[in-house]
Amino acid sequence: MNRIVKMILTLTLLGLISGIALSMVSNYTDPLIEQNQQEALREAVFYVLQPTEDYEERTVDGKVIYESYDESGELVGYSFTASGGGYQGTIELIVGVGTELEEIKGIQILASEETPGLGGKIRGESFKSQFRGLEAGQGIGLVKSEEPERGEIQAITGATISSRAVVDIINKELSRVRSILPEGE
């Protein structure tokens, strides 16, 4: 009986020490992780709307919108985050649009759990560059094997679901932003 009590006390003590150590590490790293995420978002805002010298964050109907300005202080467009389901998990991205909310200026994938090598190609410049200057007034279309036309992008071979997910996420969130941020505002 004495041996069992010792074993229970030892395991309890080890569990308690491990829990405290993990808690301390978490308390130390959480602010650093948050700071890194904010810096990544800041860089993404500058990436999706070029040329951006500065931006302001504002909330409209619960949606955070980033208004970007050029060096003369003139509004160059808006950017906003969007997320949705991909092939293997959630895809989080930021979208930059012109002031009329009709042209995509750029996108940046912030987080993705897509398959490395296939779905992970949504992070690649060859995929993201298709959105630059894309007319999205009627929504973005996706084509698989033919040449994309106006307002369409080419799906990544072997990653159609991930490509479709990005397009659907953008279309859905752009529609929402248009409803809360009328053009010319």
Short mmCIF file of C-alpha atoms in Angstrom, two decimals:
data_model
loop_
_atom_site.label_atom_id
_atom_site.label_comp_id
_atom_site.label_asym_id
_atom_site.label_seq_id
_atom_site.Cartn_x
_atom_site.Cartn_y
_atom_site.Cartn_z
CA MET A 1 0.00 0.00 0.00
CA ASN A 2 2.83 2.36 0.89
CA ARG A 3 4.39 1.82 -2.54
CA ILE A 4 1.15 2.70 -4.35
CA VAL A 5 0.74 5.91 -2.34
CA LYS A 6 4.33 6.92 -3.15
CA MET A 7 3.74 6.27 -6.84
CA ILE A 8 0.52 8.32 -6.84
CA LEU A 9 2.19 11.21 -5.01
CA THR A 10 5.19 11.11 -7.37
CA LEU A 11 2.99 11.12 -10.48
CA THR A 12 0.81 13.90 -9.04
CA LEU A 13 3.86 16.01 -8.25
CA LEU A 14 5.34 15.44 -11.73
CA GLY A 15 2.00 16.35 -13.34
CA LEU A 16 1.74 19.49 -11.24
CA ILE A 17 5.31 20.59 -12.05
CA SER A 18 4.76 19.88 -15.76
CA GLY A 19 1.50 21.85 -15.76
CA ILE A 20 3.10 24.84 -14.06
CA ALA A 21 6.06 24.74 -16.48
CA LEU A 22 3.75 24.61 -19.52
CA SER A 23 1.68 27.47 -18.13
CA MET A 24 4.78 29.61 -17.62
CA VAL A 25 6.03 28.90 -21.15
CA SER A 26 2.60 29.75 -22.55
CA ASN A 27 2.42 33.01 -20.61
CA TYR A 28 5.85 33.96 -21.93
CA THR A 29 5.26 33.01 -25.59
CA ASP A 30 1.63 34.15 -26.07
CA PRO A 31 2.50 37.87 -26.32
CA LEU A 32 5.35 37.09 -28.72
CA ILE A 33 3.05 35.01 -30.93
CA GLU A 34 0.43 37.78 -30.92
CA GLN A 35 3.09 40.36 -31.82
CA ASN A 36 4.33 38.20 -34.72
CA GLN A 37 0.78 37.71 -36.00
CA GLN A 38 0.15 41.47 -35.91
CA GLU A 39 3.39 42.11 -37.80
CA ALA A 40 2.47 39.49 -40.43
CA LEU A 41 -0.94 41.14 -40.86
CA ARG A 42 0.67 44.58 -41.17
CA GLU A 43 3.05 43.32 -43.87
CA ALA A 44 0.14 41.64 -45.66
CA VAL A 45 -1.85 44.91 -45.75
CA PHE A 46 1.11 46.60 -47.46
CA TYR A 47 1.54 43.62 -49.82
CA VAL A 48 -2.07 43.39 -51.08
CA LEU A 49 -2.47 47.11 -51.77
CA GLN A 50 0.53 48.61 -53.49
CA PRO A 51 1.56 51.39 -53.32
CA THR A 52 0.58 51.80 -49.68
CA GLU A 53 2.47 54.17 -47.43
CA ASP A 54 0.09 54.03 -44.48
CA TYR A 55 -3.22 52.52 -43.47
CA GLU A 56 -5.95 53.00 -40.92
CA GLU A 57 -7.98 50.29 -39.29
CA ARG A 58 -11.69 50.81 -38.80
CA THR A 59 -14.58 48.57 -37.87
CA VAL A 60 -17.83 48.67 -39.84
CA ASP A 61 -20.70 46.42 -38.71
CA GLY A 62 -18.25 44.24 -36.79
CA LYS A 63 -15.91 43.82 -39.79
CA VAL A 64 -12.36 45.21 -39.60
CA ILE A 65 -11.50 47.14 -42.77
CA TYR A 66 -8.03 48.52 -43.50
CA GLU A 67 -8.06 51.75 -45.51
CA SER A 68 -4.77 52.18 -47.37
CA TYR A 69 -3.27 55.49 -48.44
CA ASP A 70 -0.45 56.42 -50.81
CA GLU A 71 2.36 58.87 -50.02
CA SER A 72 0.17 61.88 -50.83
CA GLY A 73 -2.48 60.68 -48.37
CA GLU A 74 -4.93 59.62 -51.05
CA LEU A 75 -7.05 56.51 -50.53
CA VAL A 76 -5.80 53.66 -52.75
CA GLY A 77 -8.17 50.95 -51.57
CA TYR A 78 -9.39 48.70 -48.83
CA SER A 79 -8.21 45.39 -47.46
CA PHE A 80 -9.92 42.91 -45.19
CA THR A 81 -9.36 39.46 -43.78
CA ALA A 82 -11.45 36.46 -44.77
CA SER A 83 -11.49 32.81 -43.81
CA GLY A 84 -13.28 29.62 -44.69
CA GLY A 85 -12.92 25.91 -45.12
CA GLY A 86 -10.36 24.47 -47.49
CA TYR A 87 -9.54 20.86 -48.36
CA GLN A 88 -7.92 20.02 -45.01
CA GLY A 89 -8.76 22.90 -42.73
CA THR A 90 -9.34 26.61 -42.48
CA ILE A 91 -7.77 29.03 -44.93
CA GLU A 92 -7.23 32.58 -43.67
CA LEU A 93 -6.31 35.31 -46.12
CA ILE A 94 -6.32 39.04 -46.66
CA VAL A 95 -7.75 40.66 -49.77
CA GLY A 96 -6.95 44.09 -51.18
CA VAL A 97 -9.51 45.84 -53.39
CA GLY A 98 -9.65 49.17 -55.19
CA THR A 99 -11.70 52.09 -53.95
CA GLU A 100 -14.67 51.10 -56.14
CA LEU A 101 -14.67 47.57 -54.63
CA GLU A 102 -14.60 46.08 -58.15
CA GLU A 103 -10.93 45.22 -58.71
CA ILE A 104 -8.84 42.82 -56.67
CA LYS A 105 -5.45 44.42 -56.06
CA GLY A 106 -3.90 41.39 -54.38
CA ILE A 107 -4.30 38.57 -51.89
CA GLN A 108 -2.05 37.05 -49.26
CA ILE A 109 -2.59 33.73 -47.48
CA LEU A 110 -2.18 34.31 -43.74
CA ALA A 111 -2.75 30.73 -42.56
CA SER A 112 -3.55 27.45 -44.24
CA GLU A 113 -3.57 23.77 -43.38
CA GLU A 114 -3.69 22.59 -46.98
CA THR A 115 -1.69 19.60 -48.20
CA PRO A 116 1.99 20.54 -48.62
CA GLY A 117 3.00 20.27 -52.26
CA LEU A 118 -0.53 20.47 -53.69
CA GLY A 119 -3.03 22.62 -51.81
CA GLY A 120 -0.09 24.42 -50.27
CA LYS A 121 0.54 25.97 -53.69
CA ILE A 122 -2.16 28.52 -52.89
CA ARG A 123 0.63 30.34 -51.03
CA GLY A 124 2.73 30.47 -54.21
CA GLU A 125 3.21 33.63 -56.21
CA SER A 126 2.02 31.98 -59.44
CA PHE A 127 -1.41 31.43 -57.87
CA LYS A 128 -1.65 34.72 -55.96
CA SER A 129 -0.51 36.82 -58.94
CA GLN A 130 -3.62 35.75 -60.88
CA PHE A 131 -5.71 37.90 -58.55
CA ARG A 132 -3.69 41.09 -59.09
CA GLY A 133 -5.80 43.46 -61.21
CA LEU A 134 -8.63 40.92 -61.46
CA GLU A 135 -12.06 42.36 -62.16
CA ALA A 136 -14.40 40.99 -59.52
CA GLY A 137 -17.55 43.05 -60.10
CA GLN A 138 -19.62 39.93 -60.77
CA GLY A 139 -17.54 37.69 -58.52
CA ILE A 140 -14.49 35.64 -59.37
CA GLY A 141 -14.77 32.53 -61.52
CA LEU A 142 -12.53 29.46 -61.55
CA VAL A 143 -11.53 27.43 -64.60
CA LYS A 144 -9.66 24.13 -64.62
CA SER A 145 -8.25 23.34 -68.03
CA GLU A 146 -9.08 26.27 -70.30
CA GLU A 147 -7.52 29.71 -70.40
CA PRO A 148 -9.09 32.06 -67.85
CA GLU A 149 -11.15 34.95 -69.16
CA ARG A 150 -11.94 38.29 -67.58
CA GLY A 151 -12.85 37.81 -63.92
CA GLU A 152 -11.54 34.23 -63.80
CA ILE A 153 -8.47 32.49 -62.44
CA GLN A 154 -6.84 29.16 -63.30
CA ALA A 155 -7.18 26.42 -60.68
CA ILE A 156 -4.03 24.76 -59.43
CA THR A 157 -3.67 21.34 -61.04
CA GLY A 158 -4.25 18.70 -58.36
CA ALA A 159 -5.55 21.29 -55.90
CA THR A 160 -8.90 22.30 -57.37
CA ILE A 161 -10.65 22.11 -54.00
CA SER A 162 -8.13 24.47 -52.40
CA SER A 163 -8.32 26.83 -55.40
CA ARG A 164 -12.13 26.77 -55.29
CA ALA A 165 -12.06 27.41 -51.53
CA VAL A 166 -9.93 30.55 -51.96
CA VAL A 167 -12.25 31.87 -54.69
CA ASP A 168 -15.37 31.12 -52.62
CA ILE A 169 -13.89 32.75 -49.51
CA ILE A 170 -13.03 35.91 -51.46
CA ASN A 171 -16.41 36.07 -53.25
CA LYS A 172 -18.34 35.64 -50.01
CA GLU A 173 -16.35 38.19 -48.02
CA LEU A 174 -16.18 40.71 -50.88
CA SER A 175 -19.97 40.55 -51.13
CA ARG A 176 -20.23 41.21 -47.40
CA VAL A 177 -17.78 44.12 -47.56
CA ARG A 178 -19.74 45.65 -50.47
CA SER A 179 -22.92 45.47 -48.41
CA ILE A 180 -21.40 47.30 -45.43
CA LEU A 181 -19.03 49.63 -47.27
CA PRO A 182 -20.80 51.20 -50.26
CA GLU A 183 -18.43 52.30 -53.03
CA GLY A 184 -17.25 55.85 -52.85
CA GLU A 185 -17.48 55.94 -49.05
#
